[in-house]
XYZ file of C-alpha atoms in Angstrom:
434
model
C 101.984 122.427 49.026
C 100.257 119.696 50.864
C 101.260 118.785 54.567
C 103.446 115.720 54.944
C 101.749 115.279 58.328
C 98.259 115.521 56.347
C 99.586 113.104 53.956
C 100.331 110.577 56.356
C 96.552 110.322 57.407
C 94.985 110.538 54.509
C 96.868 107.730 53.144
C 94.674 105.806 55.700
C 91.442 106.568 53.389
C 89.205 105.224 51.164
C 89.223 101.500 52.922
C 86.317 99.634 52.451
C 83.286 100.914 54.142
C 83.093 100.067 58.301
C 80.072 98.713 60.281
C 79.659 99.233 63.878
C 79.817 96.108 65.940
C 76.336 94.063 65.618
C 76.835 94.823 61.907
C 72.943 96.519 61.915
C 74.844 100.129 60.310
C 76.789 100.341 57.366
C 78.444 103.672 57.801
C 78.028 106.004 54.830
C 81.712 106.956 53.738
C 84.832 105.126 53.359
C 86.734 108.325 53.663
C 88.139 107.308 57.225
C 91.020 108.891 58.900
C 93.019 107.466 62.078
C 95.084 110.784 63.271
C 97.609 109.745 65.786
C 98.235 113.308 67.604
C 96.502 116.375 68.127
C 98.067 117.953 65.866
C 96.706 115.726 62.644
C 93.477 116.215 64.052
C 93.417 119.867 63.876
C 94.921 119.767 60.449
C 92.367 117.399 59.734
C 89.541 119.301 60.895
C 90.894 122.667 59.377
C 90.982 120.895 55.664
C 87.526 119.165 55.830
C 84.264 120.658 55.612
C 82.461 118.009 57.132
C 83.679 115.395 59.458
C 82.520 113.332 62.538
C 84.629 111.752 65.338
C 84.163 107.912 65.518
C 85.125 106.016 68.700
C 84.716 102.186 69.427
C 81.615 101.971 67.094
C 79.210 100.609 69.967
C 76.502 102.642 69.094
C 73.252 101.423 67.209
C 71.668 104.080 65.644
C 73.750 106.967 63.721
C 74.895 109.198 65.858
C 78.568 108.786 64.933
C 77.888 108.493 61.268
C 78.858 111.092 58.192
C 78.206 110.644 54.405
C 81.656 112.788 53.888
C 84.623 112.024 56.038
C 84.682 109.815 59.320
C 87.951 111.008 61.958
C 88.216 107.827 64.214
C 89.721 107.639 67.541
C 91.762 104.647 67.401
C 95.235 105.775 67.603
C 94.337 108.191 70.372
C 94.880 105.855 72.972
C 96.858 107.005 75.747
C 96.980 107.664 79.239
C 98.428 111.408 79.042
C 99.068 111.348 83.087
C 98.061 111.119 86.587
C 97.460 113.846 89.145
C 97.658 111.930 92.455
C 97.319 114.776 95.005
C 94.144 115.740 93.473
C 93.281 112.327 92.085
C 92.607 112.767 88.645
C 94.015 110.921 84.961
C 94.096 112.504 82.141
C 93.716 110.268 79.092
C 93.345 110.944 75.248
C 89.352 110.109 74.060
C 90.010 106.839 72.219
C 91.506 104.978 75.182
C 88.954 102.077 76.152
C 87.828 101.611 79.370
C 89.160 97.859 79.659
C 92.489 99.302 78.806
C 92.367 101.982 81.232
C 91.250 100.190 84.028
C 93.630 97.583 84.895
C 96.000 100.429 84.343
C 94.318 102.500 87.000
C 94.377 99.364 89.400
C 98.480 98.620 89.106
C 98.408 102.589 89.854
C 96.508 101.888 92.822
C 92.691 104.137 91.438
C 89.479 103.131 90.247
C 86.690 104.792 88.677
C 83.709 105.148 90.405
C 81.124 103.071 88.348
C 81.895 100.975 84.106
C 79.494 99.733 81.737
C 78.509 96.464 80.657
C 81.018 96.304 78.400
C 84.774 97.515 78.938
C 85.707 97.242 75.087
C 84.469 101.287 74.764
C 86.134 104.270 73.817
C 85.784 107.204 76.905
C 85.208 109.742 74.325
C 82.353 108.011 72.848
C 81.349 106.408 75.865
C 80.610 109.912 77.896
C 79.673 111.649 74.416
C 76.182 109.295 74.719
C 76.048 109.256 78.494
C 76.772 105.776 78.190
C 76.286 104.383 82.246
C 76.110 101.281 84.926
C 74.032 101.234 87.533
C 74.219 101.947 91.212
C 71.336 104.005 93.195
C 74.233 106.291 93.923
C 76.436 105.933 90.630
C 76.500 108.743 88.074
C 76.895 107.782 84.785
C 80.559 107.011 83.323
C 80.269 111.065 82.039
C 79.875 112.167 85.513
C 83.272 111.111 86.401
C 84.597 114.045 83.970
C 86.429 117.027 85.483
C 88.181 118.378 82.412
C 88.058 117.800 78.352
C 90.123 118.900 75.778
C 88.275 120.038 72.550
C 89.503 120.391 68.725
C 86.713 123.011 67.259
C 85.124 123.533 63.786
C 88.093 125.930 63.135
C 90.610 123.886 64.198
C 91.430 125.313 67.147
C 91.858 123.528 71.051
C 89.307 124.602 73.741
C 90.159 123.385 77.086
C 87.520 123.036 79.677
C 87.462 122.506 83.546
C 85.165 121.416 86.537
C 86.903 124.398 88.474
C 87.299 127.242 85.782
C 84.278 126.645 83.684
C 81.744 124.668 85.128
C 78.751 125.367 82.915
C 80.186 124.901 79.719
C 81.989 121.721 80.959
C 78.829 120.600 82.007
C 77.298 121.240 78.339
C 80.062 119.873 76.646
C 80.484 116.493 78.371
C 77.489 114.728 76.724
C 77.961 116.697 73.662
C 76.438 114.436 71.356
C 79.740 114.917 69.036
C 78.345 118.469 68.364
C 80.729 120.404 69.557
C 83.951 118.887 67.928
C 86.402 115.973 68.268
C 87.463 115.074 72.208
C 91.365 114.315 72.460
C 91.510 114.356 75.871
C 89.547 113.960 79.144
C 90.373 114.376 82.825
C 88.492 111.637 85.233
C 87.865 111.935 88.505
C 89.596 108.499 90.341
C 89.882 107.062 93.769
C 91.702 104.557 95.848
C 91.138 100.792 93.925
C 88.812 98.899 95.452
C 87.776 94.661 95.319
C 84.152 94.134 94.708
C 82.070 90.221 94.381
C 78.818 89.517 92.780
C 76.156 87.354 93.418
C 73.145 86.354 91.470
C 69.568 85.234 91.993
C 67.074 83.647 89.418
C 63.611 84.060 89.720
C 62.332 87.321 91.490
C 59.060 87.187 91.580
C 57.350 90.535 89.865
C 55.534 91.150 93.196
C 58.505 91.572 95.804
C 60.320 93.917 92.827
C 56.701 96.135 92.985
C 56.538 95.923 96.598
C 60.092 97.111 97.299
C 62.235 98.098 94.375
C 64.035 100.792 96.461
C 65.573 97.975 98.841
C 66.312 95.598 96.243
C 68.175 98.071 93.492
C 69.669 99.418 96.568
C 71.305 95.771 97.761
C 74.688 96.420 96.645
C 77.088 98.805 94.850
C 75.303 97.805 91.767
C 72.354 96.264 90.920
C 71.295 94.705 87.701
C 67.759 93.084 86.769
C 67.140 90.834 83.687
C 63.625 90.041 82.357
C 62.245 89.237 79.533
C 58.447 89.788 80.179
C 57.090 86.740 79.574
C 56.359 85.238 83.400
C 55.300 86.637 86.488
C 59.082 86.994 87.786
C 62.788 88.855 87.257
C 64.764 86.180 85.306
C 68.020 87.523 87.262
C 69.333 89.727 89.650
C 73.129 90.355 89.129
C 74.195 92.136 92.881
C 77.558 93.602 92.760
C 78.961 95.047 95.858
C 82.152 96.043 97.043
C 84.097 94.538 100.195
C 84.671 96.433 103.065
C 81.787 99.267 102.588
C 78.379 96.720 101.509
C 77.087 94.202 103.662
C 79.062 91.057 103.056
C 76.335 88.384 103.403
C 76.413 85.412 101.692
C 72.553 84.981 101.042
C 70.339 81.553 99.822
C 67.621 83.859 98.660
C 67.139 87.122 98.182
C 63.058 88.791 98.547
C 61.789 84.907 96.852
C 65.099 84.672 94.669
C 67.450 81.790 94.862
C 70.986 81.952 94.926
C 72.440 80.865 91.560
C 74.697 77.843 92.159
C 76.915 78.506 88.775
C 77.691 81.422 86.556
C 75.174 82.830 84.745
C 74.634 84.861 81.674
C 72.220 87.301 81.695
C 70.496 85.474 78.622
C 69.003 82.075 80.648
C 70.994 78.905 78.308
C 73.973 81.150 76.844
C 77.339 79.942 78.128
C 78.856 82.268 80.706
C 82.098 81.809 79.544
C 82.948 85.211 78.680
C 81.295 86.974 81.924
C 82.447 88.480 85.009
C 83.143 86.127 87.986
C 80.361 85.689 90.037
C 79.327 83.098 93.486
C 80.979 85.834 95.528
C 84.481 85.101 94.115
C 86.642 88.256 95.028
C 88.446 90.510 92.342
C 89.374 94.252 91.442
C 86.239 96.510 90.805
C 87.118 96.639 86.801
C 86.475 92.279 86.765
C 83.400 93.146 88.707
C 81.650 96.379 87.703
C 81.167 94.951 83.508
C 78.984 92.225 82.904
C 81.632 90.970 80.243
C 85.394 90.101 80.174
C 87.719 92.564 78.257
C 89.723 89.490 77.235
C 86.855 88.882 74.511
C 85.656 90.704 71.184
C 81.883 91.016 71.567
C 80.664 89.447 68.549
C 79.090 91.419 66.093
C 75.559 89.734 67.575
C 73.196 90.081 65.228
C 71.559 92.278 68.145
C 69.911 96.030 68.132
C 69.372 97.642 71.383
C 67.203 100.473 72.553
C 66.576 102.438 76.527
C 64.718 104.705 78.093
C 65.414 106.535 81.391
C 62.433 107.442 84.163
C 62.453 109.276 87.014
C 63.238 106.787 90.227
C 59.922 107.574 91.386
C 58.119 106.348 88.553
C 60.127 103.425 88.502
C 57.421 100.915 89.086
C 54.497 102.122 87.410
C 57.183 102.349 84.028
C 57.657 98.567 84.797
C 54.250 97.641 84.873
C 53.853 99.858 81.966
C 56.213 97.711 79.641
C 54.934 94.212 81.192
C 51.659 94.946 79.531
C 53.155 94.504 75.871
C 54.973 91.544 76.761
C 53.466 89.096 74.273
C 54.323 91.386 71.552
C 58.183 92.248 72.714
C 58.532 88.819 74.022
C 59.014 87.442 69.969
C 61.809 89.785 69.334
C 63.881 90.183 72.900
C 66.913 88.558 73.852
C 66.623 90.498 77.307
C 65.708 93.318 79.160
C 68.088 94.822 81.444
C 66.951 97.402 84.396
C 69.127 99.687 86.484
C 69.631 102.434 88.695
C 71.568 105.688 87.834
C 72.125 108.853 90.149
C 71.061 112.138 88.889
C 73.478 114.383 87.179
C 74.394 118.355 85.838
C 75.030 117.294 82.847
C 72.940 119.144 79.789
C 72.220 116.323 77.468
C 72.356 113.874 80.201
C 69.423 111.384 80.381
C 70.222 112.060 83.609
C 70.219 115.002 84.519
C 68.621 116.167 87.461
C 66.979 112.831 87.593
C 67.897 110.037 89.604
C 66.944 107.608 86.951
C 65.352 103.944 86.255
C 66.643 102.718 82.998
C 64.696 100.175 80.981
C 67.227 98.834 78.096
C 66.194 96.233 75.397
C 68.151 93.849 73.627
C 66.616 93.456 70.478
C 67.013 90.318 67.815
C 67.626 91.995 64.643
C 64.594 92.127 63.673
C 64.580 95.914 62.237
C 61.323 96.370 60.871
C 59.993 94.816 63.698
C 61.442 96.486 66.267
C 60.647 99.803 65.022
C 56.841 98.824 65.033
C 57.249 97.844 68.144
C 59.397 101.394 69.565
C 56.216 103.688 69.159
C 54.233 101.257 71.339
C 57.005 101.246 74.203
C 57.535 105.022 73.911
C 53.853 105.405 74.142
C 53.205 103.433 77.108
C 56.466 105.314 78.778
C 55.216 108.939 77.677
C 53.568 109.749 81.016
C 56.877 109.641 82.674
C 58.787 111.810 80.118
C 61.537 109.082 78.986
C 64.407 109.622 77.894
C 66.230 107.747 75.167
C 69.780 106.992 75.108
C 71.545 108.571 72.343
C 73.687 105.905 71.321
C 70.665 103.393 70.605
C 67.663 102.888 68.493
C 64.295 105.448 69.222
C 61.744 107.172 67.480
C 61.063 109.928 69.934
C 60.301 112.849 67.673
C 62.763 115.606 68.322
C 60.499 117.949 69.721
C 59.335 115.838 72.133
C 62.913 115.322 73.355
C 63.148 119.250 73.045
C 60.389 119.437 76.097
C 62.245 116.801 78.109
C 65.499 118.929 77.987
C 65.343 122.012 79.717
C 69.199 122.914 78.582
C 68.440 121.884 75.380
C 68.493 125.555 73.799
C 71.066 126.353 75.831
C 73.089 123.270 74.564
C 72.180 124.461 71.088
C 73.738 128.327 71.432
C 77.103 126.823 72.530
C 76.932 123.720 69.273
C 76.246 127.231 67.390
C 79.484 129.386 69.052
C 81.795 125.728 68.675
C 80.772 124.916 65.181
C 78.901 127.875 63.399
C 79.060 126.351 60.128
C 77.734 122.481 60.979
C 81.074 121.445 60.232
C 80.150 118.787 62.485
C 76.350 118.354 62.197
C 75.259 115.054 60.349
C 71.838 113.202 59.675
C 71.374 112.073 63.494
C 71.669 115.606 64.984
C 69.370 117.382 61.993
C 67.017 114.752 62.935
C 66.824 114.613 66.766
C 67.830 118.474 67.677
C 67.119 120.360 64.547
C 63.567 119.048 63.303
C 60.703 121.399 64.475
């Protein structure tokens, strides 16, 4: 006899087929399911034979697809509680970040570092070592002391920082490998208010001359481009008051003070970004680049990154300037930032205190993936790293040779989920292709 709690999911299947947000993926089964305890996800899990988590559907390539049966999320959406002697929350995996965070504030906590966007899940978000920036800022995943885990045979693993380090530290960027997060445990701290300023026009010089000083100019440090002049378009500094130097600057290494909001795309209205001109306000209407009170649109945008060591930061820069008449046609904007090393696995990350070079891409997809192999050649001398939630064409075992854990990581995906219960197109193709 079928389960009345099964029943009550499934009934949420066979909608019409979902896309992830810019609309460039089409994901390959309607069979979606939107379990609304832990429970329904185990039973869920324990029925199906193959079946993929789905969180806020921010990603760009298809690491969160499955041609069988899609488990999203959505309904998982709580915060669980807070431990404020050791200063931790516990949250289920499909909360967002924007709904966690002015949460955290009224509760007096903040997270250490948020994306661009707040409008993502933290399952997904520290599944693909999504990240800010901040010379000393781990990615969002580094925040993670514990996660609870539904495996291939249904059954709940629970992992901590203080009992089990190493597989905690395998598990966190677990590529949805492993099995379906319900619940994480972040590290928090006392709230804090942050500002941010920006300058136009760096000039390409001052940025090669000292990129150490000028990434390191605030809390976080964000530089837009988009190749096609001799100078940084912008320079978003966001710093927080009461630890950063509060100066009020006119120009900053040859860069003038913006006198208005900006978006990072020069001529876009800045309507839905963060506050800037040094205007005061909690670290979660600071940290993002964009409001939560917005739906990104769907953008008609792809995006790719790459991560390189600090140290190579630089030369990586120069690298990509070279092909700027050929990315220049098909950029919105390039976006460069700072990102401490980590012990995460499958971190880009990890052990690397990291330069990350991100493109926004038109959606021009034939185009852009002529124009991938180019980038990743010129950046091949400095062993990047892709993100795993966007659009590369790194061969798999090249990525192999640029992640030392990555066996490792592979033994525990085989004790977790023996049977590939889990496995889909993305992971065959980028961990399993010799």
């Amino acid at each position: 006899m079928a389960s009345p709690l099964l029943s009550s999911i499934e009934s949420f299947a066979q909608q019409p087929r979902l896309q992830n947000w810019s609309g460039n993926l089409t994901y390959s089964t309607d069979n979606v399911f939107y379990p609304k305890s832990v429970e329904e996800v185990q039973q869920l899990i324990k029925k199906h034979d193959k079946i993929k988590a789905l969180g806020t559907r921010h990603c760009f390539n298809n690491i969160a697809d499955s041609r069988d049966n899609l488990l999203s999320t959505r309904d998982l959406n709580k915060v669980v509680s807070i431990d404020r002697q050791n200063h931790t929350v516990t949250v289920e995996g499909g909360i967002k970040y924007g709904e966690l965070a002015p949460y955290l504030h009224k509760e007096g906590f903040a997270l250490h570092n948020l994306a661009s966007l707040p409008h993502i899940s933290v399952a997904g978000s520290i599944t693909t070592a999504t990240h800010g920036s901040g010379v000393k800022n781990g990615n969002l995943s580094s925040a993670v002391v514990g996660l609870e885990i539904v495996k291939a045979d249904g059954s709940i693993v629970h992992l901590s920082k203080i009992k089990d380090a190493a597989k905690l530290n395998a598990a966190v960027v677990g590529l949805g490998a492993l099995g379906v997060i319900t619940k994480v445990t972040l590290q928090i701290q006392p709230t804090y208010m942050m500002k941010q300023h920006v300058f136009t026009e760096l000039p390409m010089s001052e940025l090669k001359q000292h990129f150490e000083k000028i990434v390191s100019a605030g809390y976080s440090v964000s530089l837009f481009t988009d190749w096609q002049s001799d100078h940084i378009n912008e320079v978003w500094i966001k710093s927080r008051i009461g630890t950063d130097k509060d100066e009020n600057l006119k120009e900053f290494y040859g860069a003038k003070a913006a006198t208005k909001n900006l978006h990072p795309i020069i001529g876009l209205s800045a309507e839905n970004c963060t506050e800037q001109m040094g205007v005061p306000g909690p670290w979660y209407e600071r940290l993002p680049h964009f409001k939560m009170g917005f739906t990104p649109s769907s953008g008609k945008e792809l995006q790719s990154e790459f991560f390189i060591p600090f140290n190579h930061a630089v030369e990586a820069i120069e690298a990509v300037a070279k092909l700027g008449r050929q990315i220049g046609p098909h950029l919105f904007i390039t976006e460069i930032r700072t990102i401490a090393a980590d012990d995460l696995w499958m971190s880009p990350a990890h052990n690397q205190k990291s330069v990350a070079i991100h493109f926004t891409w038109k959606q021009e997809t034939e185009a852009v993936l002529k124009l991938l192999p180019q980038i990743e050649r010129e950046l091949s001398p400095f062993k990047a790293r892709p993100h795993w939630g966007k659009i590369f064409t790194i061969p798999a075992k090249t990525l192999a040779t640029r992640y030392e854990k990555m066996d490792a990581f592979k033994a525990m995906v085989a004790e977790y989920d023996p049977h590939g219960k889990f496995r889909n197109q993305f992971l065959a193709n980028e961990l399993y292709t010799s």
